N, CA and C of each residue as an Amber inpcrd file, in Angstrom:
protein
   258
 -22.1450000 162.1630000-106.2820000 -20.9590000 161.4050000-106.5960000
 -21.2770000 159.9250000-106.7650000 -22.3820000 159.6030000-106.0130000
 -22.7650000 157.7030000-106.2900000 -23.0780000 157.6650000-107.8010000
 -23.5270000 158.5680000-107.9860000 -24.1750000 158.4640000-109.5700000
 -23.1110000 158.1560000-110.3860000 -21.8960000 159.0970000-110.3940000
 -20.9960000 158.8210000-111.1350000 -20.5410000 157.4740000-111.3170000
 -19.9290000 157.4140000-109.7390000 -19.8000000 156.2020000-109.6790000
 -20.2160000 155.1160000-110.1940000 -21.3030000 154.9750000-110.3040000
 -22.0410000 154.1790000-110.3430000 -22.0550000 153.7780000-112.1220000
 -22.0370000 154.9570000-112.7430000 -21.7110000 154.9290000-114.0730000
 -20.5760000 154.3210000-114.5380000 -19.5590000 154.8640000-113.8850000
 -18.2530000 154.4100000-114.4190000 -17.6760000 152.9180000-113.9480000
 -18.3490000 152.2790000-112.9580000 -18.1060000 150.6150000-112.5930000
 -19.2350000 150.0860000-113.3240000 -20.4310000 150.5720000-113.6580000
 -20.9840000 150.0160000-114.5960000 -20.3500000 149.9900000-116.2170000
 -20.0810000 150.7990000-116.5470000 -19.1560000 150.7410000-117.8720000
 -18.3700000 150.1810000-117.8620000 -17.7330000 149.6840000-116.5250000
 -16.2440000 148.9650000-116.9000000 -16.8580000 147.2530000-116.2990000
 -18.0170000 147.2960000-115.7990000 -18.0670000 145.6490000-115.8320000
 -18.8060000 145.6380000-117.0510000 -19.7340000 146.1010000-118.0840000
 -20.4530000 146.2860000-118.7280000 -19.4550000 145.7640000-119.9310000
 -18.4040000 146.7330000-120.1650000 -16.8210000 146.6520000-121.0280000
 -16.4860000 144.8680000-120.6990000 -16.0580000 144.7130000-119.4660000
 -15.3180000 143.4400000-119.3750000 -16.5260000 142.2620000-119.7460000
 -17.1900000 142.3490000-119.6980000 -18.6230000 141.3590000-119.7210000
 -18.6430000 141.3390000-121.1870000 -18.7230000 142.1960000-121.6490000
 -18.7000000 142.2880000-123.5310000 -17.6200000 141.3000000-124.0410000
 -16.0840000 141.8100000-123.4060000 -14.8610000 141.5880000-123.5480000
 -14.9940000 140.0710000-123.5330000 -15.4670000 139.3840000-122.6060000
 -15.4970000 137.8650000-122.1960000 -16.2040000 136.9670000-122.8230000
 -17.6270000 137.6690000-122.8760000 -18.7250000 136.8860000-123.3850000
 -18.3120000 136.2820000-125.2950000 -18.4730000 135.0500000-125.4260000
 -17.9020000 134.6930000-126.7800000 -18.6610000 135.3250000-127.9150000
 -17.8720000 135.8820000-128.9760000 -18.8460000 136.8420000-130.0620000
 -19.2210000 137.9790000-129.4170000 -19.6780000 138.8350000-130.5860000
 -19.6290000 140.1280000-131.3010000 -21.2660000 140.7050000-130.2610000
 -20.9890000 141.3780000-129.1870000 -21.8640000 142.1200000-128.6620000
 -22.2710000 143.8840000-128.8380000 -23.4830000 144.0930000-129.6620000
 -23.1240000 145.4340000-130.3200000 -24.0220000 146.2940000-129.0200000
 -23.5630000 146.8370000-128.3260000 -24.0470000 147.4060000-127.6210000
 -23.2360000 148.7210000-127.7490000 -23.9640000 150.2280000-127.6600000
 -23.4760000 151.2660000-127.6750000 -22.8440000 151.6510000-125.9840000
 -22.5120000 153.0640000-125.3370000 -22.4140000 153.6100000-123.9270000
 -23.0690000 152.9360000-122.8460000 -24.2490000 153.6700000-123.6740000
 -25.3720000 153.9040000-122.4460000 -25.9400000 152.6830000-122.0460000
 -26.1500000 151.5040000-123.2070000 -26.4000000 150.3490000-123.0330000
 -25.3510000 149.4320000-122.0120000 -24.1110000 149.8010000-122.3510000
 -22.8720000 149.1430000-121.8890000 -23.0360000 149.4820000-120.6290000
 -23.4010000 150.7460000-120.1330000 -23.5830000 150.9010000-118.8630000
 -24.4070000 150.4160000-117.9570000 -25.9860000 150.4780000-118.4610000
 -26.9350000 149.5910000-118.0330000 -26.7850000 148.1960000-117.8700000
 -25.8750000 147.3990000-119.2560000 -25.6280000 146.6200000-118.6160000
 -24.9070000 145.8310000-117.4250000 -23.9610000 146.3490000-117.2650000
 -22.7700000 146.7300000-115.9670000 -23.8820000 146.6690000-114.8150000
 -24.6560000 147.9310000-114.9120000 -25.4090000 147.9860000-113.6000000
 -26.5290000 146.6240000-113.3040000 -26.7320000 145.9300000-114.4520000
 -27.5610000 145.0180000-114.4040000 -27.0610000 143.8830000-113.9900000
 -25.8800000 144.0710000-114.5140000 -25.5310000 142.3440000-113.7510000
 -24.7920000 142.7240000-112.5680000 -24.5420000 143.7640000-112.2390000
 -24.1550000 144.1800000-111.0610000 -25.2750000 143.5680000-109.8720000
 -26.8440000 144.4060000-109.8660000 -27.7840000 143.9860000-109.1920000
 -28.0430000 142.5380000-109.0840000 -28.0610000 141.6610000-110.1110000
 -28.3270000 140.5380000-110.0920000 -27.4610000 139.7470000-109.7070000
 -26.1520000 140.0060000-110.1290000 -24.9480000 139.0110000-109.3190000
 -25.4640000 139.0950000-107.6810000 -25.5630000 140.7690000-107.2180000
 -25.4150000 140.7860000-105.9170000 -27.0930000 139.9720000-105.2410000
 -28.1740000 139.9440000-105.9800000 -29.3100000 139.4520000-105.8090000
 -28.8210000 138.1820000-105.3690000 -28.0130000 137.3470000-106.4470000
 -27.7340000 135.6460000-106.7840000 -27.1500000 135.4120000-104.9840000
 -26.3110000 136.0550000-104.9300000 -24.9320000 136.2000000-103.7200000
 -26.0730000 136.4970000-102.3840000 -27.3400000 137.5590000-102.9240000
 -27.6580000 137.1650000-101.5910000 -28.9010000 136.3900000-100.8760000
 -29.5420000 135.6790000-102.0710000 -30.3240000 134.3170000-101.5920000
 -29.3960000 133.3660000-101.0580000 -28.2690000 133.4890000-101.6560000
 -27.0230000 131.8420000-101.1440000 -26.7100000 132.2360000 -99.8030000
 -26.5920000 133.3370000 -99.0900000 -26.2860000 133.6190000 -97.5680000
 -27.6000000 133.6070000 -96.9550000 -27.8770000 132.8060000 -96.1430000
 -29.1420000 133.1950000 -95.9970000 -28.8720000 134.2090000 -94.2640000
 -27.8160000 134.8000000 -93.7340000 -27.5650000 135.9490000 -92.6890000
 -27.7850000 136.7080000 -93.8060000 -28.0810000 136.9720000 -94.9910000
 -28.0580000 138.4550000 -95.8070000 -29.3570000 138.8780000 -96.3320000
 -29.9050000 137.8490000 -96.0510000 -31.1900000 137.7880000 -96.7200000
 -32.4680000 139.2280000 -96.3990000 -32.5070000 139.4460000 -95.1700000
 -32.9670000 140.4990000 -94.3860000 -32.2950000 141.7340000 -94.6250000
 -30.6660000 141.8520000 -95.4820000 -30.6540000 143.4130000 -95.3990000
 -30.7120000 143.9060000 -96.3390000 -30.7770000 144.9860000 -97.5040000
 -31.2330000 145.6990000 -98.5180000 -30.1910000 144.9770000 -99.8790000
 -30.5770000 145.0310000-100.8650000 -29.7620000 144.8180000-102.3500000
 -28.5640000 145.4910000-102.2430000 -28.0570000 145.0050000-102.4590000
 -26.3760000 145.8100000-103.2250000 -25.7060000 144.9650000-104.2490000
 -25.1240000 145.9650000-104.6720000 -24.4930000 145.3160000-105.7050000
 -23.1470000 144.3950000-105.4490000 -22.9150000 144.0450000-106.4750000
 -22.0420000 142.5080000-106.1870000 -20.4050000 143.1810000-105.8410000
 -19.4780000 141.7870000-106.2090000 -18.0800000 142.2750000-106.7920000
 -17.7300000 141.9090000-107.4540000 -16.4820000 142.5500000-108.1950000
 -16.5000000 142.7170000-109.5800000 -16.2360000 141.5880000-110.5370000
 -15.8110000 140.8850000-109.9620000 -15.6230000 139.2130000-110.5090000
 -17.5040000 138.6440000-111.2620000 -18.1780000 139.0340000-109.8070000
 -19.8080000 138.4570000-109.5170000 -20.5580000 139.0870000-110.8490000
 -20.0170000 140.3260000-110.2310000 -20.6170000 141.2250000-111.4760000
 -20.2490000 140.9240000-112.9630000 -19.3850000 141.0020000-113.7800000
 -18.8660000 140.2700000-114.8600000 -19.7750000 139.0690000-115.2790000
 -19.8490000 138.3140000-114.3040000 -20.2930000 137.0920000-114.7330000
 -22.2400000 137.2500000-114.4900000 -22.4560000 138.2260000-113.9650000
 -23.7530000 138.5190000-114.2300000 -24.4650000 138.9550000-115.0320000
 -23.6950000 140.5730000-115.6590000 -23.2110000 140.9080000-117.0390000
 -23.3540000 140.0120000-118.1310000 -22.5400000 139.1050000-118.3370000
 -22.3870000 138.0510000-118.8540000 -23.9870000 137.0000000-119.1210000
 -24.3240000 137.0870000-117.8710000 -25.5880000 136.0710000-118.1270000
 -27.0300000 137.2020000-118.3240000 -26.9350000 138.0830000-118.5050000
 -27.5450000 139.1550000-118.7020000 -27.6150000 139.0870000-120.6620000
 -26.3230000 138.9150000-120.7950000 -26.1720000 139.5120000-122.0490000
 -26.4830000 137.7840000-122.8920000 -26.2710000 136.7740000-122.3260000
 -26.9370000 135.7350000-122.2800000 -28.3410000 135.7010000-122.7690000
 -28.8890000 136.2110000-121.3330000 -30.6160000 136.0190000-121.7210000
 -31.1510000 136.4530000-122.9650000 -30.2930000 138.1460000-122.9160000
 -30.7120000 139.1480000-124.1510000 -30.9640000 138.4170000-125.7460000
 -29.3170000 137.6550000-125.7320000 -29.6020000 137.1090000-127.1090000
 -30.1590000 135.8260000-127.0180000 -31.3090000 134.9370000-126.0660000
 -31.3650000 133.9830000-126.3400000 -33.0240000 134.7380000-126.5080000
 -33.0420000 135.3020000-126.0330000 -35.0880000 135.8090000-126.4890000
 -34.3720000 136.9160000-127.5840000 -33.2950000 137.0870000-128.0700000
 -33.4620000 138.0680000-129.4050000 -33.8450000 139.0820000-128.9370000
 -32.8750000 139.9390000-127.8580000 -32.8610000 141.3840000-127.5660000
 -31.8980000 142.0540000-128.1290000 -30.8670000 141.3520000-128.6780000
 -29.9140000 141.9120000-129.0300000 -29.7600000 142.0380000-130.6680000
 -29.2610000 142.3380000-131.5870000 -29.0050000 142.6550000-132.8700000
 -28.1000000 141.1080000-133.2330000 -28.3600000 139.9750000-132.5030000
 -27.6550000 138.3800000-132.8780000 -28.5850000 138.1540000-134.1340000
């Protein structure tokens, strides 16, 4: 069931991250999903160097605000090294 999960909050920060980010992001599903999960990890990465009580316990992923905007800088990097179809 995490799996699912895991799919379907990735698709929907993946979705809103597209939704936000300015201009035309052509990303298909599966991509949309990966990305979700990507800025998921990394928001929650960002969130947990800044605590430093968190620092010692395992990765998790962010919330959904964090995530979005990780998404976001994800999809950032992509088109500034020309990963994306820009």
């Amino acid at each position: 069931m995490g799996i699912v999960r895991m799919i379907v909050v990735g698709f929907i920060v993946g979705v809103l991250a597209r939704f936000f980010y300015p201009g035309a992001v052509p990303l298909g599903f599966i991509l949309t999903v990966v990305l979700g999960i990507v800025g998921s990890f990394l928001a929650g990465f960002v969130v947990q160097m800044m605590n430093p009580a968190s620092r010692n316990q395992p990765l998790h992923p962010a919330g959904l605000i964090a995530s979005i905007l990780g998404g976001m800088v994800v999809i950032f990097v992509c088109v500034h090294f020309h990963l994306l179809g820009h």
